[in-house]
Amino acid sequence: MAAGALPRPLLLCAPAFLLLAASCGAALDDPASLLRRAKDAEFMDWMVGVRRQIHENPELGYEEFATSELVRQELDAMGIPYRHPFAITGVVATVGTGGPPFVALRADMDALAMQESVEWEHKSKVPGKMHGCGHDAHVAMLLGSAKILREHRDELQGTVVLVFQPAEEGGGGAKKMIKDGAVENIEVMFGIHVLDTVPIGVLASRPGPVMAGCGFFEAVISGKGGHAALPHHTIDPILAASSVIASLQQLVSREADPLDSQVVTVGKFQGGGAYNVIPDSVIIGGTFRAFSRESFDRLKQRIEEVIVAQASVQRCSAVVDFLDNDMPFTPPVINNPELHDFFLKVGGEMVGPGDVRDKQPMMGAEDFSMYAEAVPRTYYYFVGMLNETRGPQAPHHNPYFTVNEDALPYGAAMQAALAARYLLERQKHVAAAKVEPRDEL
């Protein structure tokens, strides 16, 4: 379906039109009423059904063909125009006037390469693949936002752009969406994530750094293989790799400012295939995180230096690859301070000021940060789903991870409320600026 501006409403007589605008505008500009709409039983059942259908059929980055098709089917059913594809499977839809100002809402669609261990009716049907981070919920929430906005489309003071993005999990999907023109002319963009440590009904974020910048590395350490009983005839790459891993941990503990959070983790070690054979080479790999580009670049430099130097101490050679093509650098997520104040205001009206809370920065990464390179102002926040009465909540990227579906209305309503309120206030600002000063003389 090709994108295009939605048809403009028919003109009504002035009194009736003003009355209709006032009544409908109050609903659109009332975040609490949008939440009540999203909690409506029929609305809620629809979102849950969408989420479960996606959960049963998880797809990895740039393979989200069925998910993308489902999104487009739901948009078609709502009469919302869209463009496709962006970044292979991405979808960009629009609701509103079709003209400026433009505000964007984003949901990621990809799953993880892991086996689901939760036994339930809607368990993943694809071996080795699972929605273990809540992206299925994000898609359902954004479709819910689309439905709310569509119901109020004639009241929107601009255009809301709905961005369904592939390959967030290390694939650089946001970067490719930008390259394909998905966020051209966008003034403001909001991103969302469900979070297992924040209570249900609570919204959380902060100004400034929210999530760390992230990079990956892989190193091949080469020696000379041989019989394990004759180590003096070999050059042992496993010993060299062990020294490398121990030394890498000192980069944070002895070289980084303790008040500047950083992480270096080796999560991959592949070498050898027999108990009595020293291999010719081993492969190690890992990730490194920081909240500033300066700290990140320093870590990157020192990781390569340490790997090469420590390998040489053990008479081995090493080649380091930072995987820039397959797993590009993800900048830190930095929230715009003015949008944080805006988030507090809208969120407070929806759930109450006491349930809009500060969230400490996380060392996890999010490629939503890449949109800041193309969009003037961006903001990322969390929707709580922790309910201790449901029992223990497994963390994200865990085979026992589950989504508390009671969180879906909060995400759907909050995204819609942020977009609608931004457009309304933006137009008020433009209208005020157009008022010409009077020369009293």
Coordinates of N, CA, C and O in Angstrom, one line a residue, residues 217 241-256 262-268 284-288 299 302-303 306-307 310:
F217 N 34.0 -7.0 19.8 CA 35.3 -7.4 19.3 C 35.4 -8.9 19.2 O 34.8 -9.7 19.9
A241 N 45.4 -16.8 25.4 CA 44.0 -16.2 25.5 C 43.6 -16.0 27.0 O 42.9 -15.0 27.3
S242 N 44.0 -17.0 27.8 CA 43.7 -16.8 29.2 C 44.3 -15.6 29.8 O 43.7 -14.8 30.6
S243 N 45.6 -15.3 29.5 CA 46.3 -14.1 29.9 C 45.6 -12.9 29.4 O 45.5 -11.9 30.1
V244 N 45.2 -12.9 28.1 CA 44.5 -11.8 27.5 C 43.3 -11.5 28.3 O 43.0 -10.3 28.6
I245 N 42.4 -12.5 28.6 CA 41.1 -12.2 29.3 C 41.4 -11.6 30.6 O 40.7 -10.7 31.0
A246 N 42.3 -12.1 31.4 CA 42.6 -11.6 32.7 C 43.1 -10.1 32.6 O 42.7 -9.3 33.4
S247 N 43.9 -9.8 31.6 CA 44.4 -8.5 31.5 C 43.3 -7.5 31.0 O 43.3 -6.3 31.4
L248 N 42.4 -8.0 30.2 CA 41.3 -7.1 29.7 C 40.5 -6.6 30.9 O 40.0 -5.4 30.9
Q249 N 40.3 -7.4 31.9 CA 39.5 -7.0 33.1 C 40.2 -5.8 33.8 O 39.5 -5.1 34.6
Q250 N 41.4 -5.6 33.7 CA 42.1 -4.5 34.4 C 41.9 -3.2 33.7 O 42.2 -2.1 34.2
L251 N 41.4 -3.2 32.5 CA 41.2 -1.9 31.8 C 40.2 -1.1 32.5 O 40.3 0.2 32.5
V252 N 39.1 -1.7 33.1 CA 38.1 -1.0 33.8 C 38.6 -0.8 35.2 O 38.5 0.4 35.8
S253 N 39.1 -1.8 35.9 CA 39.4 -1.7 37.3 C 40.6 -0.8 37.6 O 40.7 -0.3 38.7
R254 N 41.5 -0.7 36.6 CA 42.8 0.1 36.9 C 43.0 1.2 36.0 O 43.9 2.0 36.2
E255 N 42.3 1.4 34.9 CA 42.5 2.4 33.9 C 41.4 3.4 33.8 O 41.6 4.5 33.3
A256 N 40.2 3.0 34.2 CA 39.0 3.9 34.0 C 38.7 4.6 35.3 O 38.9 4.1 36.4
Q262 N 32.1 1.8 32.9 CA 32.5 1.2 31.7 C 32.5 -0.3 32.0 O 32.5 -0.8 33.1
V263 N 32.4 -1.1 30.9 CA 32.4 -2.6 31.0 C 33.2 -3.2 29.9 O 33.1 -2.7 28.7
V264 N 34.0 -4.2 30.2 CA 34.6 -5.0 29.2 C 34.3 -6.5 29.6 O 34.6 -6.9 30.7
T265 N 33.6 -7.2 28.7 CA 33.2 -8.6 29.0 C 33.6 -9.5 27.8 O 33.3 -9.2 26.7
V266 N 34.3 -10.6 28.1 CA 34.6 -11.6 27.1 C 33.5 -12.7 27.3 O 33.4 -13.3 28.4
G267 N 32.7 -12.9 26.3 CA 31.6 -13.9 26.4 C 31.8 -15.0 25.4 O 30.9 -15.9 25.4
K268 N 32.9 -15.0 24.7 CA 33.1 -16.1 23.7 C 34.5 -16.6 23.8 O 35.5 -15.8 23.8
I284 N 38.5 -15.6 20.7 CA 37.7 -15.0 21.8 C 37.0 -13.8 21.3 O 37.3 -13.2 20.3
G285 N 35.9 -13.5 22.0 CA 35.1 -12.3 21.6 C 34.3 -11.7 22.7 O 34.1 -12.4 23.8
G286 N 33.9 -10.5 22.6 CA 33.2 -9.9 23.7 C 32.6 -8.6 23.3 O 32.5 -8.2 22.2
T287 N 32.2 -7.8 24.4 CA 31.6 -6.5 24.2 C 32.2 -5.5 25.1 O 32.8 -5.9 26.2
F288 N 32.2 -4.2 24.8 CA 32.6 -3.2 25.7 C 31.6 -2.0 25.6 O 31.0 -1.8 24.6
L299 N 38.7 2.7 25.3 CA 38.6 1.3 25.6 C 38.9 0.5 24.3 O 39.6 -0.5 24.3
R302 N 42.7 0.4 23.7 CA 43.4 -0.4 24.7 C 43.0 -1.9 24.6 O 43.9 -2.8 24.9
I303 N 41.8 -2.2 24.2 CA 41.5 -3.6 24.0 C 42.4 -4.3 22.9 O 43.0 -5.4 23.1
V306 N 46.1 -4.5 24.3 CA 46.2 -5.6 25.3 C 46.2 -6.9 24.7 O 47.1 -7.8 25.0
I307 N 45.3 -7.2 23.8 CA 45.2 -8.5 23.1 C 46.5 -8.8 22.4 O 47.1 -9.9 22.5
Q310 N 49.6 -9.0 25.0 CA 49.6 -10.2 25.9 C 49.8 -11.5 25.1 O 50.4 -12.4 25.6

